Amino acid sequence: MPDLLPMLGRTHGNRSAVTCALKCDSACARPVPNLSTEPTFAAVASQALVSRRAVLVGGAVAAAAVAGPQLLGLPEAAAVEGRPAPGERAVRGGFSFTPIAAVSDDVDAMTVPRGFSWHPIIRWGDPLFHDSPRFDPTQPDADAAERQFGYNNDYTDVIVTDRRGRKALLCCNHEYTNRQIMFPPTTTPEAEADVLRALMAAHGFSVVELERRGTRRPWRYVQGARLNRRITATTPFLLDGPAAGSTLLQTAADPTGTRVHGTFGNCSGGTTPWGTVLSGEENFNGYFVADPAAPGSARYGLTDKPSSYGWEQVDDRFDATKAGYANEPHRFGWIVEIDPTDPRSTPRKHTAMGRFKHEGANVRVDDEGTVVAYMGDDERFDYLYKFVASKKFRPGKSAAARRHNLGLLSEGDLYVARFTGEQRPDNANLGTGRWLPLVRDGRSQVEGMSVEEVLVLTRLAADKVGATPMDRCEDVEPSLKTGKVYVVCTNNTDRGVKAGKPGPDAANPRAANKNGHIIELTEAGGRGDAETFEWDLFMVCGDEGQAGTYFAGWEGPVAPISCPDNIAFDSRDNLWISTDGQPGSIAKNDGLFRVPLAGRERGHLVQFLAVPVEAETCGPVIHDQDGSVFVAVQHPGEDGTWAEQNSFFPDYVSAGERPRRGEWRGPRPSVVQVVADR
Ligand code: FEO
Ligand code: CA
Ligand code: CA
C-alpha cells in the first residue's frame, strides 16, 4: 500500500500531523495560497496587547501547554463524569448542568457533567438499509460502505419531524477518511484499489431516520427506514446557478458542465428555514492531481504531486492533468444543498454562492423576507463572504412555497467582507465593515472577470477587491433571535510571523494566533442585504490567564478554550462552541462550551463535555428544552495505526474481550447524544 502517513507529533498549527495531512492536505506546512494579502489596518505589535485579565489572573496555562500527548494503550472507562470546574456553580436555565473542568488530552473517554449520560446514536459502519452488510473493517468493500453510515461525521442536525417528538431525521456529512486506522494493510495493488473505493464510499452525507419512545429520552436510528440515504463520492449532483454549463465546468465526461459525481471534504453546514441541509465542500484540493500552472491552481492549493487520498489510481477524473479532466477540480469547492425529505431528489451545487474552501453556510431570513447566507473560507488569510438571494422567502408548507424556496440559493448577489476598526489595549476591539460586491444584479463587479470567472475562481475575485484576510473562518452563523452574526476564526499561526504576510489587525488581533477568536457582527439596520455592518470582538480565546484573551468583558472565571470551530444556539440564545485542535494548543481534549450572549453573564464561558483522545468535537445540536445535546465525534484516535489503535471509542471493547455483534475494538466516529438522566 502507499506510504501515506509516516509522521507523528504536532505540526506548527494546532492539529496532529495526521489530521493535517488528511483533513486539509497539510495546508499549514505549505505556503499560504493567498499571495495577494496586504494588511488592511495598521499592523499592531502583539507585544503591546496585554489583557487586563492577564494582569489580574496570571499565566497559568503555559506549563500545561508544553506537555506532549500521552497515548493510552488500553481503553479507559467508556464514560467519565466530569470533575466540576473550579469556581463554577451549576448553570441554570432551560438546561441546567454543572460545568466540567478541562480534560487532559490523553483521556480516551467521553466526559460529561454529573447527572448526564451519553449514547452513540450511530457509528461509522452501522447498517442503514435492510440489505446493508454488517460492519466489518477487516473486509474493506465499497458496496458495503455505500450502505452503511460513513466516516468522520462533521456537520450534524437532528430535525424533529413529528409533533410528539418521537421521530426525527439525522442529517450528517462525512468529511474525510483515515486509511491507516480504518482498514488493515494490504499486500497487492488490487486489494489496495478495493480499499480506495471503500474509502470513497465512506465520504459524503447520510440521512437517517430516528425514533424514540418519548421526549427527554435517547434516540435510536431505524435501519431500513424510508428516508434513509447515503450520498458518496460518486452520487450524481446537479450544478445550478449562473456558472452552471460554463466552459470552466465542462469535462470529457460531462460536456454540459452541469452534472457532477459526488461530494467530499464536506465540513460544516447549516439547515435552511425551508428544511434542506447545506454542506460546505472544503479541502477538495487534497483529492486531485492538477496542473500547478493552470488558472487558480496555486490560489486553491492544487498541485501535481500524488494526492493525499490516491483516488487518481482508481478514477481518472482525479488526475486533472489527463486529457479532458482539467476542469474537474472546478466542480468541487461549492455549497451543496440536499433535501433530506426526498431520497430520490438530486442534490445540487450552487454556483451562485461562489467557489472556495467552504466551511459551511448558514441562512437567515430577515424581517423583510430577504434570504442571506453567511459563509467562511477556512484557510489562513482567506475571507468572509455572504450571499443575498434575489428572491424573498415564501413562508408556509404548500408545494408552491416549497418549489419557490428550493430555488432561493440559485440566484443572488455575492459579497466579501472588509473590516476596519479600532485596536484596544485589552482586545475589546470594535469597528465597522463593508460588504464588497463581487456579483450584483447578475453582473460582475470585479474588473476583468466575467460572472462565471468570479463564481468559479472566487478567491481571485475577492483578492482584487481588497477583502480582509481573516484567521480561518469556520462556522459563520446568525442568531435567529437577534440577527447578530457570529464569525468563528479558529486560528492562524502565520499571522504576523511569516515574512510578507499581514500582521495583527483589529478584527484579527493576535500575532501567531494559536487559540482563535469570535467576531460578533451586526448588519446595518438588521437587514440581510445591508452593505455595511458594525462588529466587536466577542471572544479572544485561550486560558483566562493568558495575555490577550477577552471574554466579552466578563471578569469572573472562564473555561480554557482554544480553536473554536462549530457553533450552535440553544432556545435561550446562548452560544455553544465546539473546538478542533485543543490537544495541540493547550494539551486538553477538544470540547463543547456554552456562553451567554446577553445579560449579566455575557462572556461567562463554561465547558459542557469533552470528546475522547485525538477527536474533534463537531456539529453541536442543542435541544436544551428536551434535555439533550448532540455532538459528532470526529477522528477519535486519529494518530493510531491498524495494529496499534489509540482510541476505542465508542464500543470500548477490551483487549481479549470478544466484541458483541456490530462492535469493534477500534475507533469509530459517531454521533453522540448526551442526555440528562431522568
Ligand atoms: Fe473542516 Fe474548517 O474545518
Ligand atoms: Ca470545521
Ligand atoms: Ca453550526
XYZ file of C-alpha atoms and ligand atoms in Angstrom:
683
model
C 0.000 0.000 0.000
C 1.171 3.589 -0.479
C 3.340 5.149 2.169
C 0.802 7.725 3.241
C 1.435 8.973 6.718
C 4.861 8.459 8.159
C 4.767 11.388 10.531
C 3.761 11.777 14.125
C 3.521 14.629 16.560
C 2.189 18.121 16.064
C 2.532 20.415 13.105
C 3.251 24.081 13.636
C -0.502 24.538 13.521
C -2.567 23.010 16.290
C -3.630 19.662 14.923
C -1.851 16.351 14.854
C 0.202 15.842 11.713
C -2.105 13.029 10.646
C -5.203 15.210 10.944
C -3.433 17.941 8.970
C -2.407 15.578 6.189
C -5.847 14.035 5.815
C -8.120 16.921 6.571
C -6.512 19.777 4.709
C -3.634 18.252 2.712
C -1.129 19.674 5.228
C -2.121 23.223 4.375
C -0.165 24.556 7.363
C 3.043 23.015 6.037
C 2.675 24.730 2.655
C 2.939 28.350 1.663
C -0.253 30.284 2.252
C -2.097 30.293 -1.099
C -3.261 33.877 -0.722
C -0.361 35.834 -2.190
C -2.448 38.979 -2.519
C -2.685 39.748 1.160
C -1.954 43.250 2.204
C -2.665 44.398 5.711
C -5.878 46.383 5.697
C -5.188 48.023 9.044
C -2.074 49.384 10.548
C -0.224 46.396 11.961
C -0.235 46.282 15.720
C 2.567 44.680 17.642
C 1.199 41.793 19.645
C 3.592 42.510 22.470
C 1.577 45.601 23.230
C -1.536 43.540 23.811
C -1.606 42.753 27.471
C -5.067 41.915 28.643
C -6.480 43.327 31.829
C -7.404 39.773 32.695
C -3.827 38.607 32.286
C -2.594 41.194 34.722
C -5.185 40.164 37.244
C -5.002 36.402 36.910
C -1.512 35.432 35.771
C -0.347 32.907 33.177
C -1.282 29.509 34.496
C -1.730 27.653 31.216
C 1.825 27.904 29.975
C 3.135 24.840 31.777
C 0.288 22.658 30.599
C 0.701 23.778 27.022
C 4.169 22.291 26.664
C 3.244 18.808 27.881
C 3.121 16.408 24.928
C 0.320 13.932 24.301
C 0.485 10.641 26.172
C -1.399 7.989 24.300
C -3.037 5.233 26.227
C -2.579 1.657 25.105
C -5.681 0.403 26.884
C -9.258 1.553 26.887
C -10.330 3.844 29.651
C -13.747 3.627 31.145
C -16.346 4.410 28.488
C -17.688 7.469 30.270
C -16.061 9.801 32.696
C -18.091 12.057 34.922
C -16.502 15.442 34.584
C -14.744 16.936 37.541
C -16.682 20.113 38.367
C -14.873 23.175 37.121
C -13.294 25.079 39.992
C -15.153 28.247 40.907
C -18.260 27.308 38.922
C -21.732 26.552 40.175
C -24.488 24.777 38.270
C -25.593 26.703 35.228
C -29.346 27.265 35.252
C -31.897 27.893 32.542
C -33.842 25.610 30.214
C -30.861 23.324 30.512
C -29.035 23.056 33.835
C -25.674 21.403 34.367
C -22.546 21.614 36.453
C -19.696 22.780 34.212
C -16.797 20.340 33.885
C -13.117 21.082 34.240
C -10.923 20.761 31.147
C -9.858 17.173 30.378
C -6.258 16.173 29.696
C -5.552 15.189 26.086
C -4.546 11.610 26.956
C -8.012 10.534 28.125
C -9.852 8.159 25.793
C -13.352 8.815 27.105
C -16.403 10.993 26.624
C -16.532 13.299 29.636
C -19.970 14.664 30.530
C -21.381 16.554 33.532
C -22.682 14.761 36.591
C -26.296 13.722 36.018
C -25.858 13.185 32.268
C -25.128 10.106 30.197
C -24.066 9.676 26.570
C -25.194 7.282 23.871
C -23.849 6.797 20.366
C -26.893 7.139 18.107
C -24.996 5.889 15.082
C -21.404 4.884 14.404
C -19.173 4.543 11.355
C -20.202 1.340 9.594
C -23.654 0.957 11.114
C -26.017 -0.572 8.508
C -28.605 1.899 7.114
C -30.735 -0.339 4.893
C -32.387 -3.742 5.287
C -29.840 -5.291 2.960
C -26.767 -3.475 4.359
C -23.901 -5.785 5.272
C -22.829 -5.853 8.903
C -19.826 -3.641 9.788
C -16.555 -5.494 9.221
C -13.461 -3.319 8.831
C -11.307 -6.366 8.117
C -13.050 -6.626 4.709
C -12.998 -3.199 3.005
C -15.841 -3.157 0.496
C -17.248 -0.142 -1.391
C -20.663 -1.766 -1.893
C -20.929 -2.316 1.856
C -19.674 1.192 2.711
C -22.291 2.750 0.414
C -24.965 1.131 2.510
C -23.506 1.964 5.914
C -23.036 5.166 7.917
C -19.929 6.968 6.621
C -16.710 8.057 8.339
C -15.749 11.278 10.136
C -19.132 12.839 10.765
C -18.873 16.649 10.852
C -21.922 18.888 10.243
C -24.899 17.385 12.051
C -28.515 18.269 12.575
C -31.345 16.406 14.270
C -34.624 17.639 12.775
C -37.650 16.558 14.806
C -40.408 15.669 12.328
C -43.481 14.874 14.416
C -45.474 16.835 16.987
C -44.957 14.281 19.743
C -41.182 14.447 19.428
C -40.801 10.765 18.655
C -39.489 10.914 15.093
C -36.551 12.822 13.669
C -34.151 12.999 10.748
C -30.443 12.844 11.446
C -28.526 14.682 8.706
C -24.784 14.398 8.776
C -21.849 14.732 6.424
C -18.705 12.611 6.231
C -15.699 14.844 5.690
C -12.733 12.553 5.088
C -11.230 9.150 5.872
C -8.131 7.764 7.606
C -6.977 4.704 5.755
C -4.323 3.784 8.358
C -6.748 3.129 11.195
C -9.873 2.100 9.263
C -8.631 -0.943 7.380
C -5.773 -3.460 7.610
C -2.660 -3.126 5.427
C -2.840 -4.848 2.031
C -0.277 -6.792 0.039
C -1.438 -6.362 -3.573
C -2.350 -3.339 -5.736
C -5.746 -4.908 -6.454
C -6.565 -5.212 -2.761
C -5.451 -1.606 -2.175
C -7.683 -0.433 -5.038
C -10.614 -2.045 -3.232
C -9.634 -0.110 -0.113
C -9.585 3.161 -2.092
C -13.079 2.500 -3.435
C -14.341 1.713 0.076
C -12.835 4.992 1.318
C -14.601 6.927 -1.472
C -17.872 5.333 -0.423
C -17.298 6.317 3.239
C -17.306 10.043 2.267
C -20.297 12.264 1.597
C -23.519 12.548 3.533
C -26.106 10.471 5.398
C -29.790 10.949 6.106
C -31.100 8.577 8.779
C -34.490 8.337 10.423
C -34.531 8.334 14.243
C -37.235 7.303 16.661
C -37.785 7.078 20.423
C -40.478 6.283 22.971
C -40.958 9.780 24.331
C -39.431 13.186 24.857
C -36.309 13.595 27.021
C -35.216 10.071 26.080
C -32.391 8.745 23.919
C -32.936 8.446 20.178
C -32.118 5.350 18.145
C -31.747 5.060 14.402
C -34.098 2.971 12.276
C -32.390 0.545 9.907
C -34.282 0.348 6.607
C -36.386 3.473 7.195
C -37.917 5.083 4.095
C -35.884 8.301 4.134
C -32.512 6.722 4.898
C -29.984 7.778 2.281
C -26.271 7.705 1.575
C -24.575 10.204 -0.696
C -20.963 9.378 -1.575
C -18.079 10.497 -3.803
C -19.930 9.015 -6.800
C -23.573 10.167 -6.294
C -24.950 12.357 -9.163
C -25.279 16.092 -8.382
C -26.591 18.976 -10.485
C -24.681 22.248 -10.786
C -27.077 25.180 -10.826
C -26.874 28.964 -10.881
C -25.093 31.404 -13.203
C -21.925 29.337 -13.774
C -23.704 26.033 -14.498
C -22.826 24.933 -18.025
C -19.806 27.266 -18.179
C -16.811 26.071 -20.195
C -14.922 26.319 -16.883
C -17.032 23.424 -15.569
C -17.058 21.123 -18.601
C -15.112 17.866 -18.708
C -14.807 14.962 -21.132
C -17.284 13.020 -19.010
C -19.685 15.987 -18.717
C -19.614 18.247 -21.813
C -22.707 20.024 -20.414
C -20.834 21.309 -17.338
C -23.897 20.651 -15.216
C -23.588 17.109 -13.821
C -21.004 16.126 -11.225
C -20.396 12.902 -9.408
C -20.063 13.142 -5.679
C -19.179 15.426 -2.820
C -16.209 15.168 -0.429
C -14.276 17.225 2.076
C -17.655 18.332 3.457
C -17.027 20.235 6.640
C -19.719 22.222 8.371
C -23.099 23.294 7.075
C -26.488 24.597 8.003
C -30.155 23.712 7.885
C -32.337 26.125 5.903
C -35.695 27.569 7.015
C -37.262 25.554 4.169
C -35.940 22.260 5.569
C -32.973 21.433 3.359
C -29.414 20.930 4.527
C -26.384 22.838 3.225
C -22.906 21.404 3.391
C -19.583 23.050 2.508
C -17.061 21.349 0.231
C -13.876 22.419 1.965
C -10.447 20.864 1.355
C -11.259 19.416 -2.075
C -7.783 20.223 -3.398
C -6.240 17.293 -1.500
C -8.159 14.843 -3.690
C -6.679 15.962 -7.033
C -3.549 15.864 -9.108
C -3.622 19.036 -11.215
C -1.507 21.265 -13.415
C 0.042 23.712 -10.949
C 0.241 26.353 -13.693
C -3.479 26.218 -14.517
C -5.509 29.336 -13.626
C -6.429 29.200 -9.957
C -4.314 26.128 -9.097
C -1.890 27.966 -6.843
C -4.632 30.012 -5.200
C -6.665 26.882 -4.393
C -3.683 24.724 -3.333
C -3.808 22.320 -6.294
C -0.505 20.639 -7.146
C 0.793 17.889 -9.415
C 2.084 15.660 -6.611
C 0.225 12.407 -5.887
C -2.944 13.279 -3.978
C -3.326 12.621 -0.250
C -6.044 10.092 -0.960
C -4.741 8.359 -4.099
C -8.140 8.226 -5.795
C -6.456 9.040 -9.111
C -5.275 5.409 -9.005
C -8.845 4.156 -9.442
C -10.676 7.033 -11.173
C -9.094 9.155 -13.952
C -11.115 12.273 -13.128
C -8.994 12.827 -10.007
C -5.962 13.358 -12.252
C -6.814 16.702 -13.814
C -3.625 16.581 -15.890
C -5.267 13.856 -18.010
C -6.885 14.914 -21.285
C -10.422 16.157 -20.800
C -10.256 16.455 -16.982
C -8.570 19.841 -16.492
C -11.795 21.332 -15.116
C -12.719 18.532 -12.725
C -11.349 20.404 -9.639
C -13.637 23.335 -10.582
C -16.591 21.077 -9.898
C -15.774 20.932 -6.169
C -15.491 23.667 -3.577
C -19.205 24.535 -3.626
C -22.078 24.745 -1.189
C -24.267 21.687 -1.761
C -27.981 21.565 -0.898
C -29.641 18.277 -0.003
C -33.364 17.692 0.559
C -33.477 15.107 3.360
C -37.214 14.574 2.942
C -36.896 13.241 -0.620
C -34.425 10.386 -1.007
C -34.904 10.454 -4.788
C -34.050 14.146 -5.175
C -30.824 15.078 -6.947
C -28.650 17.174 -4.646
C -27.346 20.453 -6.077
C -24.161 22.503 -6.051
C -24.908 26.234 -6.015
C -22.520 28.171 -8.243
C -24.201 31.471 -7.255
C -22.635 31.088 -3.775
C -19.073 31.051 -5.112
C -16.280 28.502 -5.048
C -13.700 28.417 -2.277
C -12.817 26.172 0.654
C -16.314 26.411 2.029
C -16.602 25.679 5.736
C -20.391 25.864 5.594
C -23.320 28.205 5.051
C -25.938 29.427 7.487
C -29.114 31.149 6.379
C -31.151 33.913 7.962
C -34.413 35.367 6.703
C -34.706 38.992 7.825
C -37.898 40.898 8.675
C -38.373 41.808 5.017
C -38.127 38.172 3.899
C -34.639 38.700 2.462
C -32.628 35.471 2.474
C -28.952 35.779 3.339
C -26.333 33.029 3.723
C -23.084 33.647 5.637
C -20.024 31.675 4.575
C -16.379 31.354 5.599
C -13.347 30.263 3.594
C -11.304 28.184 6.047
C -7.733 28.930 5.054
C -5.170 31.192 6.656
C -5.638 34.768 5.345
C -8.770 33.940 3.363
C -12.107 35.664 3.525
C -15.619 36.023 4.918
C -18.482 36.033 2.375
C -22.229 36.493 2.200
C -24.803 35.613 -0.413
C -28.082 37.516 -0.704
C -30.811 35.713 -2.652
C -32.599 37.652 -5.399
C -35.987 36.310 -4.391
C -37.684 36.607 -1.000
C -38.523 33.686 1.259
C -42.057 32.352 0.843
C -43.465 31.121 4.171
C -45.786 28.145 4.524
C -45.661 24.483 3.642
C -47.523 24.492 0.321
C -45.978 22.731 -2.663
C -45.671 26.104 -4.410
C -43.825 27.651 -1.446
C -41.525 24.670 -1.285
C -40.708 24.829 -5.015
C -40.038 28.538 -4.724
C -37.777 28.227 -1.688
C -35.790 25.388 -3.247
C -34.692 27.897 -5.897
C -33.589 30.655 -3.496
C -29.881 29.815 -3.457
C -29.644 29.579 -7.237
C -29.672 33.312 -7.954
C -28.417 36.309 -5.990
C -25.619 38.680 -5.063
C -22.251 37.608 -3.670
C -20.194 39.787 -1.316
C -16.909 39.581 0.567
C -16.123 41.411 3.820
C -13.699 44.230 4.552
C -13.199 45.138 8.217
C -11.956 48.404 9.643
C -11.679 49.101 13.309
C -10.010 50.071 16.456
C -7.406 48.139 18.411
C -7.960 48.487 22.145
C -5.484 47.600 24.869
C -7.499 44.694 26.262
C -8.684 43.397 22.860
C -12.182 44.788 23.432
C -11.917 45.759 19.768
C -14.731 47.054 17.623
C -15.307 48.747 14.330
C -17.269 48.859 11.133
C -17.125 46.974 7.879
C -18.311 46.845 4.323
C -19.635 44.048 2.160
C -17.791 44.416 -1.145
C -19.873 43.180 -4.081
C -18.415 40.502 -6.363
C -21.614 39.791 -8.315
C -24.652 42.085 -8.141
C -27.875 42.020 -10.179
C -26.376 39.283 -12.349
C -23.336 41.376 -13.305
C -19.714 41.000 -12.312
C -18.429 43.770 -10.049
C -14.809 42.711 -10.494
C -12.753 44.333 -13.202
C -11.515 41.933 -15.848
C -13.562 38.951 -14.651
C -16.836 37.601 -16.030
C -19.605 36.385 -13.713
C -18.580 32.793 -14.432
C -14.945 33.551 -13.595
C -15.924 35.320 -10.368
C -18.019 32.355 -9.257
C -15.560 29.589 -10.216
C -12.390 31.451 -9.158
C -13.942 33.395 -6.296
C -10.737 33.696 -4.287
C -9.064 35.549 -7.169
C -12.040 37.900 -7.438
C -12.022 38.634 -3.703
C -8.262 39.342 -3.838
C -8.896 42.030 -6.454
C -11.467 43.986 -4.430
C -9.366 44.152 -1.264
C -11.186 41.861 1.165
C -9.780 41.476 4.697
C -7.588 38.379 5.190
C -9.006 36.506 8.182
C -7.749 33.928 10.685
C -9.530 30.945 9.084
C -13.300 31.494 9.199
C -15.089 28.332 10.300
C -18.785 28.459 11.239
C -20.391 31.829 10.494
C -23.817 31.686 11.987
C -26.553 34.236 12.613
C -28.597 34.176 15.785
C -32.166 33.766 14.617
C -33.290 35.783 17.681
C -31.126 38.892 17.313
C -29.834 38.657 13.726
C -26.278 39.180 15.005
C -23.770 37.018 13.154
C -21.000 35.096 14.946
C -17.839 34.612 12.897
C -15.604 31.898 14.311
C -11.917 32.314 13.415
C -10.245 29.121 14.537
C -6.534 30.137 14.488
C -3.761 31.396 12.226
C -0.274 30.716 13.472
C 1.214 32.549 10.470
C -0.278 35.958 11.220
C 2.452 38.451 11.926
C 5.020 35.655 11.753
C 5.557 34.773 8.091
C 7.517 37.343 6.130
C 5.291 39.324 3.802
C 2.084 38.220 5.496
C -0.298 40.521 7.352
C 0.288 41.274 10.989
C -2.436 41.627 13.594
C -5.305 43.990 12.916
C -8.373 44.982 14.898
C -10.538 42.082 13.701
C -7.681 39.535 13.841
C -5.857 40.922 16.841
C -3.095 38.460 17.661
C 0.190 37.521 16.047
C 0.761 33.762 15.814
C -2.912 33.311 16.672
C -2.870 29.857 18.175
C -6.161 29.907 20.050
C -8.614 31.690 17.740
C -11.348 34.260 18.319
C -15.003 35.014 17.616
C -16.312 38.190 15.999
C -19.846 39.486 16.598
C -21.215 41.247 13.511
C -24.345 43.440 13.365
C -25.784 44.289 9.950
C -26.793 47.926 9.387
C -30.482 48.210 10.236
C -30.572 44.461 10.926
C -31.008 43.935 7.174
C -29.722 40.831 5.432
C -28.919 42.876 2.330
C -27.051 45.648 4.200
C -23.781 46.686 2.605
C -22.245 47.873 5.873
C -22.004 46.424 9.370
C -20.659 47.049 12.835
C -18.607 44.476 14.694
C -16.912 43.766 18.004
C -14.672 41.017 19.287
C -16.881 38.717 21.331
C -14.190 36.322 22.457
C -10.431 36.084 22.096
C -9.759 32.512 23.117
C -7.174 30.954 25.405
C -6.959 30.417 29.107
C -8.401 33.095 31.323
C -4.919 33.983 32.474
C -3.345 34.196 29.051
C -2.211 37.505 27.616
C -4.600 38.944 25.067
C -7.654 36.862 25.953
C -11.005 38.603 26.135
C -14.391 37.169 27.059
C -16.862 39.927 26.109
C -15.902 41.875 29.201
C -16.717 39.089 31.681
C -14.370 39.332 34.649
C -15.088 36.093 36.523
C -13.671 32.611 35.914
C -13.917 31.089 32.433
C -13.140 27.685 30.965
C -9.931 27.482 28.937
C -10.826 27.277 25.239
C -8.804 27.074 22.046
C -9.529 26.615 18.318
C -13.277 27.311 18.218
C -14.823 25.722 15.134
C -18.564 24.941 15.050
C -21.287 26.874 16.851
C -24.968 26.482 17.628
C -27.603 28.344 19.652
C -29.938 26.999 22.315
C -33.545 28.059 22.900
C -32.398 30.943 25.135
C -29.885 32.178 22.585
C -26.824 31.030 24.487
C -23.973 30.277 22.106
C -22.484 26.762 22.132
C -18.982 26.372 20.756
C -17.186 23.188 19.778
C -13.422 23.057 19.298
C -10.931 21.427 16.926
C -7.300 21.492 17.988
C -7.068 21.914 21.760
C -4.674 18.964 22.187
C -2.096 20.803 20.080
C -2.546 24.200 21.669
C -3.461 23.719 25.340
C -2.971 19.935 25.827
C -6.682 19.392 26.535
C -9.170 17.183 24.749
C -11.486 19.074 22.450
C -14.822 20.022 23.971
C -18.176 21.724 23.839
C -18.685 25.021 25.653
C -21.601 27.311 26.450
C -21.588 31.101 26.761
C -24.430 33.603 27.204
C -24.553 36.317 24.526
C -26.518 38.826 26.580
C -27.271 39.824 30.149
C -25.072 39.925 33.226
C -23.399 36.617 32.346
C -22.414 37.639 28.806
C -18.984 36.133 28.161
C -19.123 33.663 31.058
C -17.810 30.600 29.234
C -18.221 27.132 30.768
C -17.434 23.660 29.462
C -20.152 21.034 28.975
C -18.316 17.985 27.616
C -15.012 16.704 26.283
C -14.514 14.170 23.482
C -12.052 11.253 23.555
C -8.370 11.285 22.691
C -7.385 12.822 19.314
C -11.025 13.566 18.417
C -12.579 16.844 17.336
C -15.999 17.999 18.567
C -18.284 18.726 15.613
C -21.820 19.628 14.658
C -23.250 20.621 18.009
C -27.044 20.455 18.120
C -28.643 21.839 21.279
C -32.131 20.622 22.195
C -31.977 22.135 25.657
C -35.735 22.060 26.183
C -35.581 18.317 25.547
C -32.613 17.842 27.910
C -30.307 16.812 25.040
C -27.133 17.842 23.310
C -25.767 16.099 20.211
C -22.185 16.150 19.003
C -20.423 14.434 16.123
C -17.228 12.917 17.479
C -14.831 13.147 14.561
C -11.460 11.367 14.110
C -11.078 9.693 17.547
C -7.667 8.024 17.799
C -6.508 9.767 14.615
C -2.789 9.129 15.195
C -3.121 5.364 15.644
C -2.463 2.532 13.232
C -4.443 -0.585 12.395
C -2.086 -2.611 14.611
C -1.928 -0.071 17.422
C -5.099 1.920 17.862
C -5.127 4.947 20.149
C -8.871 5.137 20.817
C -11.526 2.520 21.377
C -14.463 4.937 21.343
C -17.357 4.263 21.391
C -17.543 0.470 21.705
C -14.668 0.241 24.205
C -14.125 -3.463 23.632
C -11.302 -4.506 25.974
C -8.218 -6.429 24.861
C -9.076 -10.140 24.781
C -12.795 -9.467 25.050
C -14.950 -10.842 22.248
C -16.779 -7.952 20.551
C -20.563 -8.123 20.664
C -22.500 -8.102 17.397
C -21.765 -4.912 15.453
C -18.993 -3.798 17.807
C -15.278 -3.376 17.164
C -12.104 -2.865 19.143
C -11.073 0.334 17.384
C -12.153 3.965 16.969
C -15.432 4.763 15.221
C -16.501 8.337 14.528
C -20.056 8.555 15.869
C -22.942 10.918 16.508
C -23.470 11.028 20.258
C -26.477 12.171 22.263
C -25.794 13.488 25.754
C -28.983 13.397 27.746
C -29.933 14.429 31.269
C -30.648 11.429 33.489
C -34.323 11.128 34.323
Fe -13.053 21.063 8.157
Fe -12.823 24.202 8.509
O -12.628 22.581 9.273
Ca -14.683 22.709 10.792
Ca -23.221 25.395 13.335
